[in-house]
Amino acid sequence: MDDTSVAAGGGGSPEATSSVGISTRARIARVFVAMPPEVVLIVVLVALGLIFAQGSEFFLTTRNMRNVLLSVSVLGILAAPGTLLLISGNFDLSVASAAALCGCIAGVVAEENSAAAAILAALGVGLLAGIFNGVLSAYAGIASIVVTLGTWLGYRGLARLFSNGQTIRMNGKVDFITNDIFGVPAQIVLFVLITVLAWFVVRYTRFGRSVYAIGSNPTAARLSGIRQKPTIFVMFIVSGLLAGLAGLILASQLDAASGNAATGVELEVVAAIILGGASLSGGRGTIPGTVLGVFILGIMQNGLTLLSISSFWQDVATGVVLVAAVGLDQVRLRLSGS
């Protein structure tokens, strides 16, 4: 038997087999890089839904789905402006503390005044909180993560001072904020409206394009005539106002305000935004991605609760999912770069 017949019957050289393997991996990598981040999140969301549906007969009920929407509405309202800020390379870590402060202010005002006065006071304090963050971050030149880390502690301390460390009863004065509108809870309606508006601004307005430009390359954005400081300032104002709205919703849900309300929610906001594909360095992120991130966190918490999993393990699971999502995103970036 000659060498030719051996080659013909041997099935190919190791080099050829290796090249086929590399080609297959390259095709898989190209598909992975080309796949929109939202598709991956939808797959994760569906997978979580199937797992929890198998584990609990109550998971897919209408009542439970309504509970999920109620639980994620405040998180989604806070995450909408947070997404724009992170796209621009800025942070607002004070939103949960500001929400607690606004709720306490509403409770104090509601004791002696009307519901309208309480609502205006809460939104006014949220506006002032946003202005304070915006002035220091945009115009004083202090890094937003440093500013809002300080105000995160400061606003929380003020909330506890105004409430004297006690729960303030609202006596039903702002309950209408969470009443149903045509059978749908008002907070869910607000969540949807705010999310759609944020998506429209990011996708179709000059302001949204400016936010991406600032996050991608601040120097180029400045040279192209984009007014960076006013843009960042406006985003902090919106974040503060929506923190005031979130504080009112929380107070309405519980019919009470507390300086400890929304503790830890600021980290959930950041987690949802990063899960949605935003980059900590700015320039990337979408509102639909953030919404999916919000629902992933909400579904996880709800499903693990139905399965009677300890809240401590829920935190562990959330952390694992967050790290995995960031890791996949980094792999995607490296593959696209190569």
XYZ file of C-alpha atoms in Angstrom, residues 1-337:
337
model
C 0.000 0.000 0.000
C 1.514 3.316 -1.008
C 1.465 6.647 0.786
C -1.315 7.953 -1.421
C -3.750 5.260 -0.361
C -2.874 5.792 3.293
C -3.565 9.498 2.979
C -6.836 8.783 1.235
C -8.052 6.449 3.930
C -6.649 8.272 6.957
C -9.416 10.853 7.280
C -7.234 13.985 7.106
C -4.190 15.392 8.824
C -4.140 16.771 12.390
C -3.582 20.231 10.936
C -6.775 19.976 8.887
C -8.774 18.749 11.878
C -7.396 21.609 13.985
C -8.300 24.180 11.347
C -11.858 22.838 11.218
C -12.112 23.189 15.003
C -10.749 26.719 14.920
C -13.153 27.625 12.123
C -16.109 26.299 14.136
C -15.061 28.228 17.225
C -14.584 31.345 15.120
C -18.106 31.046 13.723
C -19.553 30.584 17.217
C -17.576 33.603 18.412
C -18.866 35.732 15.534
C -22.459 34.752 16.312
C -21.939 35.534 19.997
C -20.439 38.949 19.242
C -23.158 39.831 16.716
C -25.962 38.804 19.070
C -27.618 41.842 20.729
C -27.104 41.854 24.523
C -30.876 41.999 25.002
C -31.238 38.577 23.351
C -28.940 37.010 25.941
C -30.928 38.688 28.736
C -34.215 37.428 27.326
C -32.794 33.897 27.245
C -31.699 34.242 30.884
C -35.117 35.632 31.861
C -36.967 32.782 30.133
C -34.646 30.213 31.708
C -35.256 31.640 35.183
C -38.994 31.642 34.540
C -38.969 27.980 33.511
C -36.898 26.975 36.532
C -39.126 28.778 39.018
C -42.307 27.587 37.273
C -41.135 24.017 37.786
C -40.294 24.715 41.407
C -43.506 26.486 42.411
C -47.054 26.169 41.119
C -47.755 29.754 42.183
C -45.016 31.375 40.087
C -46.932 31.798 36.821
C -50.198 32.874 38.424
C -51.674 36.260 37.542
C -51.454 37.386 41.139
C -47.755 36.562 41.367
C -46.933 38.273 38.062
C -48.724 41.344 39.390
C -46.599 41.140 42.543
C -43.433 40.987 40.417
C -44.460 44.117 38.507
C -45.231 45.920 41.751
C -41.888 44.937 43.245
C -39.816 46.069 40.254
C -41.669 49.325 39.559
C -39.724 51.457 42.051
C -36.437 49.882 40.985
C -37.283 50.549 37.335
C -38.236 54.172 37.988
C -34.875 54.781 39.684
C -32.929 52.817 37.064
C -34.189 54.869 34.089
C -32.247 58.073 34.892
C -29.455 55.948 36.355
C -28.969 54.373 32.932
C -28.507 57.746 31.258
C -26.052 58.788 33.950
C -24.005 55.607 33.603
C -23.966 55.903 29.808
C -22.444 59.355 30.294
C -19.861 57.915 32.690
C -21.517 59.188 35.880
C -23.140 57.585 38.911
C -25.921 58.430 41.326
C -25.507 56.204 44.357
C -27.752 58.420 46.473
C -31.122 57.650 44.851
C -32.345 55.209 47.512
C -31.311 57.501 50.370
C -32.943 60.448 48.603
C -36.132 58.390 48.183
C -36.163 57.619 51.918
C -35.584 61.298 52.733
C -38.393 62.422 50.420
C -40.755 59.869 51.947
C -39.956 61.106 55.460
C -40.457 64.734 54.408
C -43.821 63.780 52.913
C -44.758 62.054 56.170
C -43.813 65.048 58.317
C -45.681 67.494 56.065
C -48.731 65.214 55.813
C -49.192 65.247 59.594
C -50.359 68.873 59.564
C -51.134 69.551 55.902
C -52.884 68.174 52.850
C -51.763 65.327 50.629
C -50.954 67.822 47.865
C -48.572 69.676 50.183
C -46.882 66.397 51.135
C -46.423 65.420 47.493
C -45.025 68.832 46.539
C -42.664 68.747 49.515
C -41.343 65.295 48.573
C -40.811 66.221 44.925
C -39.250 69.547 45.958
C -36.745 67.819 48.239
C -35.951 65.346 45.471
C -35.362 68.259 43.113
C -33.022 69.927 45.623
C -31.141 66.660 46.145
C -30.655 66.326 42.389
C -29.537 69.952 42.063
C -27.000 69.497 44.865
C -25.563 66.358 43.264
C -25.549 67.988 39.842
C -23.804 71.178 40.923
C -21.004 69.305 42.659
C -20.604 66.707 39.901
C -21.065 68.826 36.782
C -19.834 72.269 37.806
C -17.513 71.761 40.787
C -15.620 69.041 38.955
C -15.890 66.439 41.724
C -16.248 62.861 40.528
C -19.922 61.867 40.677
C -19.146 58.582 42.425
C -17.488 60.538 45.247
C -20.270 63.129 45.435
C -23.102 60.625 45.500
C -21.263 58.314 47.882
C -21.204 61.247 50.307
C -24.815 62.239 49.709
C -25.837 58.568 49.967
C -24.766 58.738 53.608
C -25.899 62.337 54.101
C -29.424 61.930 52.753
C -29.892 58.735 54.748
C -28.805 60.537 57.918
C -31.217 63.405 57.227
C -34.039 60.919 56.650
C -33.421 59.384 60.060
C -33.186 62.818 61.662
C -36.512 63.961 60.221
C -38.179 60.734 61.287
C -36.424 60.679 64.686
C -35.532 57.095 63.895
C -39.222 56.159 64.007
C -41.821 55.109 61.438
C -44.060 57.994 60.358
C -47.653 56.960 59.748
C -49.207 58.463 56.627
C -52.814 57.742 57.666
C -53.821 57.037 54.096
C -53.082 60.569 52.859
C -51.036 59.474 49.815
C -52.607 56.072 49.221
C -54.067 57.244 45.925
C -50.563 57.251 44.399
C -50.705 53.455 44.236
C -54.416 53.130 43.393
C -55.452 51.348 40.219
C -55.865 53.149 36.902
C -58.304 51.140 34.761
C -57.413 48.092 36.823
C -53.646 48.619 36.670
C -51.723 49.899 39.730
C -50.615 53.500 39.210
C -46.987 52.723 40.066
C -46.823 50.196 37.218
C -48.309 52.779 34.848
C -45.709 55.319 36.010
C -42.927 52.765 35.553
C -44.027 52.058 31.975
C -44.459 55.746 31.070
C -41.092 56.767 32.529
C -39.334 53.861 30.838
C -40.877 54.609 27.437
C -40.013 58.296 27.762
C -36.412 57.491 28.735
C -36.128 55.089 25.794
C -37.446 57.734 23.401
C -35.006 60.356 24.726
C -32.021 58.016 24.450
C -32.955 56.675 21.031
C -34.406 59.617 19.138
C -33.273 62.929 20.614
C -30.182 65.056 20.390
C -29.943 64.960 24.178
C -29.668 61.162 24.070
C -26.957 61.281 21.417
C -25.079 63.794 23.552
C -25.225 61.427 26.531
C -23.569 58.658 24.502
C -20.973 61.049 23.105
C -20.013 62.298 26.569
C -19.604 58.761 27.853
C -17.690 57.496 24.823
C -15.211 60.341 24.445
C -15.629 63.476 26.613
C -12.869 65.362 24.769
C -14.361 64.732 21.345
C -17.812 65.614 22.681
C -16.531 68.946 23.991
C -14.751 69.738 20.719
C -17.926 68.950 18.772
C -19.837 71.576 20.736
C -21.771 69.388 23.152
C -22.501 71.196 26.406
C -21.395 68.543 28.842
C -21.994 70.281 32.159
C -25.644 71.281 31.533
C -26.376 67.812 30.133
C -25.015 66.060 33.225
C -26.721 68.598 35.492
C -30.128 67.923 33.910
C -29.689 64.171 34.344
C -29.003 64.589 38.061
C -32.085 66.800 38.418
C -34.261 64.144 36.759
C -32.698 61.473 38.978
C -33.534 63.516 42.071
C -37.133 64.143 40.981
C -37.723 60.466 40.295
C -36.162 59.609 43.655
C -38.835 61.857 45.178
C -41.516 59.996 43.227
C -40.079 56.647 44.340
C -40.152 57.823 47.960
C -43.842 58.704 47.621
C -44.641 55.328 46.073
C -42.871 53.487 48.892
C -44.682 55.585 51.507
C -47.980 54.900 49.771
C -47.346 51.160 49.567
C -46.612 50.891 53.294
C -48.829 53.798 54.400
C -45.751 54.859 56.356
C -42.368 56.527 55.877
C -39.098 55.449 57.432
C -35.497 56.583 57.369
C -34.553 52.984 56.640
C -36.772 52.684 53.563
C -35.153 51.450 50.327
C -31.960 50.392 52.098
C -29.699 48.667 49.574
C -31.838 49.621 46.576
C -29.053 51.835 45.192
C -26.929 48.710 44.659
C -29.848 46.922 42.988
C -30.213 49.889 40.622
C -26.556 49.695 39.617
C -26.791 45.905 39.311
C -29.833 46.122 37.006
C -28.156 48.712 34.776
C -24.945 46.682 34.483
C -26.935 43.494 33.865
C -28.619 45.390 31.048
C -25.288 45.847 29.266
C -24.132 49.273 30.433
C -20.424 49.863 30.918
C -18.947 51.305 34.096
C -16.651 53.408 31.913
C -19.579 54.939 30.015
C -20.581 55.038 26.372
C -22.707 51.872 26.407
C -26.131 50.925 27.692
C -29.789 50.826 26.663
C -33.110 51.351 28.373
C -34.533 47.996 27.133
C -31.445 46.282 28.523
C -31.933 47.968 31.888
C -35.605 46.950 31.963
C -34.587 43.335 31.344
C -31.991 43.623 34.093
C -34.653 44.956 36.453
C -36.938 42.027 35.652
C -34.142 39.480 36.054
C -33.484 40.756 39.569
C -37.208 40.901 40.347
C -37.895 37.400 39.006
C -34.922 36.007 40.939
C -36.034 37.528 44.227
C -39.635 36.487 43.713
C -38.826 32.950 42.588
C -36.324 32.286 45.352
C -38.839 33.571 47.900
C -41.502 31.180 46.562
C -38.975 28.370 46.890
C -38.394 29.379 50.535
C -34.738 30.167 49.906
C -33.091 32.260 52.627
C -32.723 35.967 51.863
C -28.987 35.559 52.458
C -28.776 33.045 49.630
C -30.860 35.380 47.480
C -28.139 38.003 47.835
C -25.521 35.407 46.909
C -27.502 34.344 43.830
C -27.944 37.957 42.718
C -24.218 38.557 43.083
C -23.375 35.448 41.060
C -25.736 36.459 38.246
C -24.285 39.983 38.195
C -20.674 38.765 38.024
C -21.607 36.231 35.324
C -23.333 38.921 33.245
C -20.358 41.271 33.490
C -18.008 38.395 32.673
C -19.968 37.482 29.538
C -19.966 41.123 28.496
C -16.185 41.315 28.888
C -15.777 38.147 26.805
C -17.975 39.717 24.121
C -15.832 42.870 24.100
C -12.590 40.917 23.806
C -13.932 38.804 20.968
C -15.192 41.857 19.107
C -11.845 43.558 19.631
